[in-house]
XYZ file of C-alpha atoms in Angstrom:
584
model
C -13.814 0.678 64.153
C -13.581 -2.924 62.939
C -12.073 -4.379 60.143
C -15.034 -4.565 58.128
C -16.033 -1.231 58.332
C -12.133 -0.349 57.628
C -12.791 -1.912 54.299
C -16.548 -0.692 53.562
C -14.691 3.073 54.206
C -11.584 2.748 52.497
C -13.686 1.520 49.399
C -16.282 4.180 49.956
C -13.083 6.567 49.890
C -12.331 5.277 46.661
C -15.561 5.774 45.095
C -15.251 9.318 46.183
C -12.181 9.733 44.048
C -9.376 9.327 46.938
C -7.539 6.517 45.993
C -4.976 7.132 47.491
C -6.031 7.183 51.401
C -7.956 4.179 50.688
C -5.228 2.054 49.428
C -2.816 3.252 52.329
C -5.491 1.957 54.689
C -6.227 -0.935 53.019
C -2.387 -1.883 52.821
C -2.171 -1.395 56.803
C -4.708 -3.790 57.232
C -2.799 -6.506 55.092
C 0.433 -5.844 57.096
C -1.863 -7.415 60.073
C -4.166 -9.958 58.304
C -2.040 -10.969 54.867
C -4.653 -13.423 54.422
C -7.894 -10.962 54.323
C -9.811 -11.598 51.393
C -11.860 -8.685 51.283
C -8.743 -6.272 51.983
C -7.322 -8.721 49.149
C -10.031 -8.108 46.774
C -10.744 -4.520 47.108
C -7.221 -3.396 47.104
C -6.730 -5.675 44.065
C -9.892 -3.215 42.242
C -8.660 0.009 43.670
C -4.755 -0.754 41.867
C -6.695 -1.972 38.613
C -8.509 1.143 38.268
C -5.357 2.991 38.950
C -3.578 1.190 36.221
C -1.322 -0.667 38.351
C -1.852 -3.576 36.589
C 0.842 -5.901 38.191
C -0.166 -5.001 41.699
C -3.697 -5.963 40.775
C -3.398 -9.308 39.596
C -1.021 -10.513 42.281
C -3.122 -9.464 44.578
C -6.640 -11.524 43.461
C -4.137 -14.475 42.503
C -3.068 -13.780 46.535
C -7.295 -13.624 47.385
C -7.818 -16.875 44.882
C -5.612 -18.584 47.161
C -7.788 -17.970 49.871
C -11.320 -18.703 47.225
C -10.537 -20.371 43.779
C -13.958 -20.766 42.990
C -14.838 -17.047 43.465
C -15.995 -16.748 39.506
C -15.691 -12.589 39.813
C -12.185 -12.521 41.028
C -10.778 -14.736 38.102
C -12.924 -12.843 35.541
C -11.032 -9.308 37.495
C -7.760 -11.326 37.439
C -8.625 -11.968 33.403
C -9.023 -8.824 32.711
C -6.355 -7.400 33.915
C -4.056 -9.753 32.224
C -5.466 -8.833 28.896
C -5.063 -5.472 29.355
C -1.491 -6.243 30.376
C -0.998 -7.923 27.157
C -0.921 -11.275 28.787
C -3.024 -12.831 26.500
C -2.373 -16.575 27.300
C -2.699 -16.041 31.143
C -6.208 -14.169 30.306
C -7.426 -17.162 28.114
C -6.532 -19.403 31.201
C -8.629 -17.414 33.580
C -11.477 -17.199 31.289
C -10.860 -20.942 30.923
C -11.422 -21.304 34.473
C -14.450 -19.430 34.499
C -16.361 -21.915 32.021
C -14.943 -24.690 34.611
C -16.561 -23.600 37.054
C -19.868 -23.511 35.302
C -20.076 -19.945 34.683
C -21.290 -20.289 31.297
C -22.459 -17.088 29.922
C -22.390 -15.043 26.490
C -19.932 -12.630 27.876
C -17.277 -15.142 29.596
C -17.404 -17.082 25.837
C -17.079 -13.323 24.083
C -14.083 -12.543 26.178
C -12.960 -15.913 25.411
C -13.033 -15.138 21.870
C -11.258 -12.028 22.072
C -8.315 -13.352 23.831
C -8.174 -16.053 21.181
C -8.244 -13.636 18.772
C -5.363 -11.581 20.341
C -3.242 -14.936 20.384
C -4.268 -15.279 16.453
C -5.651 -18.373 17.241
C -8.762 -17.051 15.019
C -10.234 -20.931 14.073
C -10.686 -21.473 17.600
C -12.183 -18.003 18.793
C -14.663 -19.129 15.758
C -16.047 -22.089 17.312
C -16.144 -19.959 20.741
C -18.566 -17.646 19.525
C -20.457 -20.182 17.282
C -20.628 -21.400 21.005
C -21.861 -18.567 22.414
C -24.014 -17.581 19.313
C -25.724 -21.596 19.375
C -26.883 -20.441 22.831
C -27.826 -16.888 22.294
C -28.254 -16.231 19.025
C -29.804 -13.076 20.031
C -26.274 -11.310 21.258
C -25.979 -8.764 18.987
C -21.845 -8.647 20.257
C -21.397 -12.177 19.715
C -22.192 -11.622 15.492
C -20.371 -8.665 15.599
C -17.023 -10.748 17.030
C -17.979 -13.488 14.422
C -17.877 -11.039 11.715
C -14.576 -9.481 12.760
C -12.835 -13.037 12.911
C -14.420 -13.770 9.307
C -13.002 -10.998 8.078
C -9.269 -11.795 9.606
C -9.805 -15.480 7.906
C -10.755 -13.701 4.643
C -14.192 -14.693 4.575
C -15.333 -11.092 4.305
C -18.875 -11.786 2.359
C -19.584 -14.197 5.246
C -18.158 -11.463 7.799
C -20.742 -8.909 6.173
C -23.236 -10.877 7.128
C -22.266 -11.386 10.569
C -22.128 -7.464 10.955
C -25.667 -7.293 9.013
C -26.980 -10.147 11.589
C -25.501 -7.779 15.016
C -26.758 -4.402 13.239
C -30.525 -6.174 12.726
C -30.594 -6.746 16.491
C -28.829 -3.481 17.858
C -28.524 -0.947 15.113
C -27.097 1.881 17.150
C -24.027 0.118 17.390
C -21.966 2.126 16.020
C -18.620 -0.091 16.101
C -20.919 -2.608 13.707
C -21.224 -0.005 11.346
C -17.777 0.967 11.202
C -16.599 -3.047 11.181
C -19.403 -3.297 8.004
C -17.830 -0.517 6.004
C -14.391 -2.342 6.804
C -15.557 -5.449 5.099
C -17.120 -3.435 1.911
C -13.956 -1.466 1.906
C -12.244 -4.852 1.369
C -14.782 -5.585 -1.491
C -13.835 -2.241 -3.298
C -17.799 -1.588 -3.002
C -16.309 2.115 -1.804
C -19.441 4.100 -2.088
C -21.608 1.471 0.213
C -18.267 1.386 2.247
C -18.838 5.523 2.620
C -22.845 5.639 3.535
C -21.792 2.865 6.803
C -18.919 4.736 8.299
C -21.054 7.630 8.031
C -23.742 5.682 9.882
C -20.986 5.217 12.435
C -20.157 8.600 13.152
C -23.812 9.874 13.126
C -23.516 7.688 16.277
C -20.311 8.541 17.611
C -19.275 11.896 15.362
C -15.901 12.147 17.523
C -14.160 8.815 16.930
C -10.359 9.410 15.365
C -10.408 6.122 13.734
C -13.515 6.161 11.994
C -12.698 9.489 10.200
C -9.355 8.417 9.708
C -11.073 5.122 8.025
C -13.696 7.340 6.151
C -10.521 9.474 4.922
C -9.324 7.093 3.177
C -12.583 5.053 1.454
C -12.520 8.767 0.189
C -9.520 8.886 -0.631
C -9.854 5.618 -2.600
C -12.713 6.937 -4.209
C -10.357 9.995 -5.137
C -12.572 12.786 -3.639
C -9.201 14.052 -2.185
C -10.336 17.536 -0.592
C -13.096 15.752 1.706
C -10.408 13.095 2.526
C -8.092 15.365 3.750
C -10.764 17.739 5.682
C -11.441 14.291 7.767
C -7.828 13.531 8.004
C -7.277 16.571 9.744
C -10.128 16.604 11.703
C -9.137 13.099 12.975
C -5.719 14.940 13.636
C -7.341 17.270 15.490
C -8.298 14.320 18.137
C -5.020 12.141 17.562
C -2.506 14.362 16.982
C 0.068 11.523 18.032
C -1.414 8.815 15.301
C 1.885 8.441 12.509
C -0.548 6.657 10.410
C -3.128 9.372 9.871
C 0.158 11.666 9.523
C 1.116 9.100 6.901
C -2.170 8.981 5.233
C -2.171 13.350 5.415
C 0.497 12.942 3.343
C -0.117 10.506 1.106
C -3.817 12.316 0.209
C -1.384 15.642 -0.457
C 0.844 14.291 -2.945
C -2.251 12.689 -5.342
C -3.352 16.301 -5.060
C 0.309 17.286 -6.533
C 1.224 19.140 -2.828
C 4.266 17.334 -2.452
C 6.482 19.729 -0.465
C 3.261 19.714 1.992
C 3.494 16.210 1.919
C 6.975 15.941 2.912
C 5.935 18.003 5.994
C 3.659 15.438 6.677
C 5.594 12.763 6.396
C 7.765 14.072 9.135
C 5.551 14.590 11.568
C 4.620 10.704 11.201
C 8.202 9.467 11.223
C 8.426 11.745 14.461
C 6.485 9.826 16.123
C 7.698 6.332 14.164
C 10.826 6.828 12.698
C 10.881 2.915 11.127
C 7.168 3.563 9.523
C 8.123 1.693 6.192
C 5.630 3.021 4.315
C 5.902 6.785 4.618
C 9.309 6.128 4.121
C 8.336 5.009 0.945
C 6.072 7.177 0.286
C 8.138 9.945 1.010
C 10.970 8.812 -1.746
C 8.213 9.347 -4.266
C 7.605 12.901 -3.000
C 11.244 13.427 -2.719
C 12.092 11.948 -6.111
C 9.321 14.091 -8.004
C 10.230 17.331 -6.717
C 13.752 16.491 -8.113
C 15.399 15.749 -4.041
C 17.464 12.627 -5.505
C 19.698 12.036 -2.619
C 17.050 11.952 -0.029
C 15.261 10.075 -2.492
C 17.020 7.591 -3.726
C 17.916 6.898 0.349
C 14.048 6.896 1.061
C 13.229 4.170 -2.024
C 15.054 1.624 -0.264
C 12.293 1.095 2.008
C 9.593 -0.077 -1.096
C 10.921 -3.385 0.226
C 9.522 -3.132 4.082
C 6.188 -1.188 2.891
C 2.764 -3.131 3.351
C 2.393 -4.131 -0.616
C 6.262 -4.591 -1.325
C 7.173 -7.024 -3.861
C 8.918 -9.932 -2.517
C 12.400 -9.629 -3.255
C 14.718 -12.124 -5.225
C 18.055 -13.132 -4.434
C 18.578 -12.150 -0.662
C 21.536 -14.565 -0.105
C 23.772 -12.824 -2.153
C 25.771 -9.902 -1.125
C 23.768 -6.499 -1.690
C 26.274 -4.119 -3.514
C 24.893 -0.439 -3.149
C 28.265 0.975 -4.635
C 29.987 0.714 -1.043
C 32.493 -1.925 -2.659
C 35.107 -2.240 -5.003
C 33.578 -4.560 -7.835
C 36.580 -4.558 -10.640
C 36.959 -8.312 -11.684
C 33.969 -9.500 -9.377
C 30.999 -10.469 -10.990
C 27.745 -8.939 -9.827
C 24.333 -9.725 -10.648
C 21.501 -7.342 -11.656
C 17.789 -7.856 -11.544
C 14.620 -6.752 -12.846
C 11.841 -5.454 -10.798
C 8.538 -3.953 -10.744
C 7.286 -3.197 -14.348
C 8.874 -3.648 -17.941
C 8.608 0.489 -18.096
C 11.042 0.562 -15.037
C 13.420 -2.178 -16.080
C 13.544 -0.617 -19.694
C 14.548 2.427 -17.703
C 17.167 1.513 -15.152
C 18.750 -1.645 -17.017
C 21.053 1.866 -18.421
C 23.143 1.277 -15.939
C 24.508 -2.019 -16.403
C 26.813 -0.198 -18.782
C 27.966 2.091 -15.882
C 28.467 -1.042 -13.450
C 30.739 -3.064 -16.750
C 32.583 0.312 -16.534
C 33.729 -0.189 -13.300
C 34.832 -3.900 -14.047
C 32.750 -5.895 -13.145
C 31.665 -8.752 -15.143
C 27.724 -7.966 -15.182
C 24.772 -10.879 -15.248
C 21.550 -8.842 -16.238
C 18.176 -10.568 -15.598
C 15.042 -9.208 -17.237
C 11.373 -10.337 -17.816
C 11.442 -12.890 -20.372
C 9.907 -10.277 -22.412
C 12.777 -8.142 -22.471
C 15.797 -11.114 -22.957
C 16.287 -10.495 -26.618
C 16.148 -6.662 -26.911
C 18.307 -6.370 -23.549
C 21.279 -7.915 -25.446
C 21.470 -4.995 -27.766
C 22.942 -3.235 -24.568
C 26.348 -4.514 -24.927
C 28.663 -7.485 -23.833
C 27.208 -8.555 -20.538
C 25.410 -11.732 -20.213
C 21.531 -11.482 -20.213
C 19.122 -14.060 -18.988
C 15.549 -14.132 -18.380
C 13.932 -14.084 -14.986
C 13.910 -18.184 -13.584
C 16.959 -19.386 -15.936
C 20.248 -20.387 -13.875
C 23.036 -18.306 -13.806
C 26.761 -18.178 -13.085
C 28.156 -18.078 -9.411
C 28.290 -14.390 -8.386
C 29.798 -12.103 -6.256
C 27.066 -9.147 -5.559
C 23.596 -8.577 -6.525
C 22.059 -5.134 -7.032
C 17.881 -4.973 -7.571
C 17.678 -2.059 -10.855
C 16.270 0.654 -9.038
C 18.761 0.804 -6.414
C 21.476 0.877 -8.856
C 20.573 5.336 -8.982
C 21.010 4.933 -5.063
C 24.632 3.268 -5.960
C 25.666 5.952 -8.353
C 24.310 8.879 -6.289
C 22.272 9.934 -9.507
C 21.403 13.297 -9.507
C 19.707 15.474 -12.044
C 22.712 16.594 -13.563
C 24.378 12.866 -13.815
C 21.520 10.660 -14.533
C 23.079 8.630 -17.503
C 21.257 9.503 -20.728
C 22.513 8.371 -24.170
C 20.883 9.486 -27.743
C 19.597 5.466 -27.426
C 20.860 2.037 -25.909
C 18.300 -0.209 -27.361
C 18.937 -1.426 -31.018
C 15.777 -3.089 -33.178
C 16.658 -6.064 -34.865
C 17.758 -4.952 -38.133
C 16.196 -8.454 -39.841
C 12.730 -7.587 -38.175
C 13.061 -3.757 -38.718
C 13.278 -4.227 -42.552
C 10.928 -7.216 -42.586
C 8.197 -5.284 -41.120
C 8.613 -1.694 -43.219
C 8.444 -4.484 -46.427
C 4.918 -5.320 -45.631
C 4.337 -1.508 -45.007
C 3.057 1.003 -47.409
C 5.934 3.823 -46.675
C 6.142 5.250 -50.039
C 3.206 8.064 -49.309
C 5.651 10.604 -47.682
C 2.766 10.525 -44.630
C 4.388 10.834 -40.887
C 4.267 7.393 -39.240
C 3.030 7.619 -36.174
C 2.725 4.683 -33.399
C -0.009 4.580 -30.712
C -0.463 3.346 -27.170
C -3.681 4.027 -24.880
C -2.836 1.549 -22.055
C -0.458 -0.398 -20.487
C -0.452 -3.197 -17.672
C -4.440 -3.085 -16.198
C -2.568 -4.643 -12.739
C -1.194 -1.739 -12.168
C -2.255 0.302 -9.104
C -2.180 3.964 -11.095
C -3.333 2.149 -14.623
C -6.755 3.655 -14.143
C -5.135 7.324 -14.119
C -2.411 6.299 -16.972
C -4.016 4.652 -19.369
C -6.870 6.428 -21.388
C -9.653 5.111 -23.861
C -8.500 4.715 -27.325
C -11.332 6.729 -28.857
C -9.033 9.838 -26.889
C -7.445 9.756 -30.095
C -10.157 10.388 -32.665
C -8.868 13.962 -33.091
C -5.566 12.612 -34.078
C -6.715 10.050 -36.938
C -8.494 13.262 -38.491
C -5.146 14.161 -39.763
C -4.226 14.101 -43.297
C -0.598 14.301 -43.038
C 0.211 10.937 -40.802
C -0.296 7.041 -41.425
C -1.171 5.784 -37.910
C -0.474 2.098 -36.117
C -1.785 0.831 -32.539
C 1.733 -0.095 -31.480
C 0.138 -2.247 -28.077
C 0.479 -5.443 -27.978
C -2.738 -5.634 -25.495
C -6.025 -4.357 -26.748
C -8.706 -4.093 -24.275
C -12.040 -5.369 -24.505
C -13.389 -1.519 -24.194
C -11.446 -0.447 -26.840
C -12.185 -3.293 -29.772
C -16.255 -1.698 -30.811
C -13.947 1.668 -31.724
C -10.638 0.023 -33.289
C -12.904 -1.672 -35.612
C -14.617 1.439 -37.272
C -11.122 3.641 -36.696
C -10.088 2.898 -40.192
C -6.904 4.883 -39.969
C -5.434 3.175 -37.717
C -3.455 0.382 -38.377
C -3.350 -2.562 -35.521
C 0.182 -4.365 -35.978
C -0.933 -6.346 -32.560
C -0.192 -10.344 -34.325
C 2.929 -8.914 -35.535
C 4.196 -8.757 -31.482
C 5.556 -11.639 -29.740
C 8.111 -9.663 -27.525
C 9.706 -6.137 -27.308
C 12.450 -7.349 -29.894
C 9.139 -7.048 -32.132
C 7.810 -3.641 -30.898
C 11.099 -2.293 -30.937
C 11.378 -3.101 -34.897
C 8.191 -1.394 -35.394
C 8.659 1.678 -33.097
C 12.550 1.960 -35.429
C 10.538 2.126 -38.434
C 8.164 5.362 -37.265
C 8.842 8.627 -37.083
C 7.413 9.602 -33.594
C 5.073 6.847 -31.056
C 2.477 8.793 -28.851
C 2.084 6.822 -25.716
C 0.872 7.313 -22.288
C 2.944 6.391 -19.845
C 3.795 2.831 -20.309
C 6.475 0.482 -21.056
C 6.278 1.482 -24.815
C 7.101 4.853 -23.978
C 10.214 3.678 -22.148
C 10.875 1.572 -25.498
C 10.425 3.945 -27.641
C 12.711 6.414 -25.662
C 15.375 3.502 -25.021
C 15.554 3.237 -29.101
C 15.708 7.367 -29.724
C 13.075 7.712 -31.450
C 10.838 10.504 -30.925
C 8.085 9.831 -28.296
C 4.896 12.340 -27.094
C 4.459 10.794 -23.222
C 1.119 11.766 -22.414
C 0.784 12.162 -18.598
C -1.938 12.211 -16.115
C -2.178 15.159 -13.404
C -0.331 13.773 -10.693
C 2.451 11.945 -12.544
C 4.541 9.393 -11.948
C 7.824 10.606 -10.262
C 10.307 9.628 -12.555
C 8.672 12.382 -15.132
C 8.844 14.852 -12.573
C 6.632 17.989 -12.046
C 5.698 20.821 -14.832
C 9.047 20.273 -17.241
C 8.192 19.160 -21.173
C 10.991 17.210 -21.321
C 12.616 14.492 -19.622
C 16.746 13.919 -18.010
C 16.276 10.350 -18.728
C 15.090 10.257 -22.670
C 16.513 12.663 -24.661
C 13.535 11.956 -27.444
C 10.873 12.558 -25.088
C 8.891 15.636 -25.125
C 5.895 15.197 -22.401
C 2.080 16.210 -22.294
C 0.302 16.794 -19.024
C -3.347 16.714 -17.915
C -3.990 20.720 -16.613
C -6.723 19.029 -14.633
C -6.973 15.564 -13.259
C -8.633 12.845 -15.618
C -8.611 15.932 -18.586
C -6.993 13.950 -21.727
C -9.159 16.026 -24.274
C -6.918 18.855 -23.656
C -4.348 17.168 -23.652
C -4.702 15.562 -27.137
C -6.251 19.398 -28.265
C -2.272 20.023 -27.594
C -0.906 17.108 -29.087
C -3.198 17.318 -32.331
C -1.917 21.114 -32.649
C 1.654 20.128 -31.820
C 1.152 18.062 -35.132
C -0.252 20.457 -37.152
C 2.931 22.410 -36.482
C 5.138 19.641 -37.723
C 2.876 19.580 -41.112
């Protein structure tokens, strides 16, 4: 038998699934003829398909040797470079390609994607604008432009790329999937729901579209239909961390946390260094009262995907591994004023180990932060002294090894200005005998559980039906939503131009006899000063309040009033208002 028909049989071998004979036949003819280019070529196919991906290319670069204008062979050799990761040696072959003339909607689309690979996204744009001036008919080619609008963060343009590709092939179902990406972005959830559905009507068994669709749902908090497609996309990628992560995640807003945790595991089994989970996990951990693993597992909020950027990096970290008597360490405020009211505590435990202690808050805070004690406070951007150590606030429990049973909780360690404290009860009417109560609906609208924490103020109608209490909006902030209502709520009293800073709401809140507050930063105030405050809390709460308990091991005035049901605050003020009547 000749050569040729050596070649036609060994391929003919491969094609009927034994690889294996025909590449040992294929591989004695090269030990003859090096330079055979069909023995080249076909050998070259047989190790692509069999994923030996280095074998491959050498052998078409050998066979390009012997043909470099053979267009197939440097699109093969392309290909198997991407695939290999080699995204720069790709681009060159596909480079080649065009050189040769071979101009065509697919060469410029696999152009494009190798671009995009190399995040070289401007110039994969003008490739498929290429492509697209040509054939504006390639349903593929809109499709890529969409996807590299979106990376750019042009995502109304990139919808209407995907729009354009799903006009010309709408059984695409990758277009639909890419669209509900792009409304996803746009918070247009529902619309973001009815495409990936469209998508899996055409390809029901796709991991990452449920996994996607889990979480638009879980977004739009319809948590038991998120987590039916979570596992159902776990069913066909048991190895994906990130739909672990996500399983997880979707357990704890339904208040599962010790499920969660289990969760959690599983996807830092298969990515131990998976920041967020990590993360995630502290918050699971800290709720159900774990501190040490906890406080361990908060580190990471710095390496999750939304961290806040960190301040101060070039100064020594202290996590209470050091001896810090007679070095001077710096402390800093992060997150939200709630939070810094909370853990700026401890700068009284770091003094007490001598250490001379810088504390820097939100401007906000500067003046009601130096009731603390004798430790220098400054405000967040104003130069400070040389120092020895930094520590951010909410590592400082991580330093201490807080646990339940030490977390450091004085009667009060705020003080209201005792100037401002009298000035405002002057212009009060307190001779009446009435309770005084303060008020607080909402807090910070930026923040990413606000719409779960904060409540409408008409939730307190039942409240101002009392007889027994004189009542005062204690916010600084009043929403737009809430002004039609504060303006016929005659009872109650808005002391809003009377704020400039805390120092201001912390003389009012001294003057009352109990503030009613979800859970914002004039809840932490209010507890910080010792007087009496009613935290109202959603159903899943935040995990420094911990689960079911009515009070709280960080403010010994707190008594706390949970949702039984998720967005339920009617029952919850039914409990407050009777709660009242008992005091009358």
């Amino acid at each position: 038998m000749n050569t040729i028909h050596l070649i036609q049989q060994a391929y003919k071998n491969f094609q009927n699934g034994n690889a294996g004979h025909a590449e040992r036949s294929l591989k004695d003819i090269l030990k003859s003829q090096p330079n055979n280019f069909d023995a080249l070529h076909i050998l070259g196919v047989i190790c692509a398909a069999t994923g030996q991906r280095d074998e491959a290319a050498q052998l078409f670069r050998q066979a390009l040797a012997l043909d470099g204008k053979n267009v197939s062979l440097h699109y093969k050799l392309a290909r198997v470079q991407f695939e290999s990761g080699e995204f720069e040696a790709a681009l060159r072959a596909y480079e080649k390609i065009i050189a040769l003339g071979y101009i065509k909607p697919e060469i410029l689309l696999a152009r494009t994607v190798a671009l995009i690979s190399l995040q070289r996204h401007p110039e994969a744009l003008a490739c498929i604008d290429q492509a697209l001036a040509e054939w504006p008919e390639y349903a593929d080619g809109w499709s890529h432009k969409g996807s590299i609008l979106y990376q750019l963060g042009h995502v109304e343009d990139a919808l209407a790329c995907f729009d354009q590709a799903l006009s010309l092939q709408p059984a695409t179902a990758d277009s639909w999937y890419k669209k509900s990406l792009a409304l996803d972005k746009l918070k247009r959830y529902a619309d973001a729901l009815s495409n990936i559905d469209r998508a899996l009507a055409i390809a029901p068994k796709t991991a990452i579209y449920l996994l996607d669709r889990a979480v638009i749902l879980h977004k739009l908090e319809r948590y038991a239909e998120s987590l039916s497609d979570n596992e159902t996309a776990l069913t066909l990628a048991p190895e994906n961390a990130e739909a672990w992560g996500d399983h997880g995640l979707t357990l704890s807003r339904m208040k599962r946390h010790q499920q969660a945790l289990v969760s959690y595991q599983r996807a830092l089994g298969l990515r131990a260094d998976y920041a967020d989970v990590l993360s995630n996990q502290s918050l699971s951990q800290l709720v159900l009262g774990q501190f040490e693993a906890g406080w361990q597992s908060y580190e990471y909020r710095w390496k999750k995907g939304n961290a806040d950027f960190p301040r101060h990096t070039d100064i020594p970290l202290w996590l209470g591994r050091q001896v810090i008597r007679g070095k001077r360490i710096l402390l800093w405020s992060e997150q939200g004023l709630g939070d810094t009211i909370q853990f700026c505590r401890y700068a009284a435990l770091v003094a007490a180990l001598g250490a001379e202690v810088v504390l820097e808050v939100d401007p906000a805070l500067k003046t009601i932060a130096q009731t603390m004690g004798a430790f220098k406070v400054i405000a967040i951007g104003e130069e400070f002294p040389l120092v020895d150590y930094q520590t951010p606030l909410m590592s400082l429990p991580l330093a201490f090894k807080t646990d339940l049973a030490t977390i450091p909780a004085p009667p009060f360690y705020f003080k209201a200005d005792s100037g401002k404290k009298e000035n405002w009860k002057n212009r009060q009417n307190f001779a009446n005998g009435k309770l005084k109560i303060g008020l607080a609906c909402s807090g910070n609208p930026g923040n990413t559980n606000d719409h779960r924490r904060s409540m409408p103020l008409q939730e307190f109608a039942p409240l101002l039906q009392l007889d027994g209490a004189d009542f005062f909006l204690v916010q600084k902030d009043i929403r737009e939503a809430d002004r039609p209502y504060l303006l016929q709520a005659a009872k109650l009293r808005q002391v809003a131009n009377d704020i400039a800073d805390f120092d201001d709401t912390a003389a009012i809140v001294a003057n009352l006899d109990l503030v009613i507050s979800v859970d914002t930063s004039v809840a932490h105030l209010s507890g910080a000063l010792g007087t009496p405050v009613w935290l109202l809390l959603p159903w899943v709460p935040d995990w420094r309040w911990q689960l079911d308990r009515e009070d709280s091991p960080w403010y010994p005035s707190a008594r706390l009033f949970r949702q039984e049901q998720a967005g339920d605050w009617q029952g919850v003020i039914e409990r407050v208002t009777n709660a009242l009547n008992d005091l009358g």
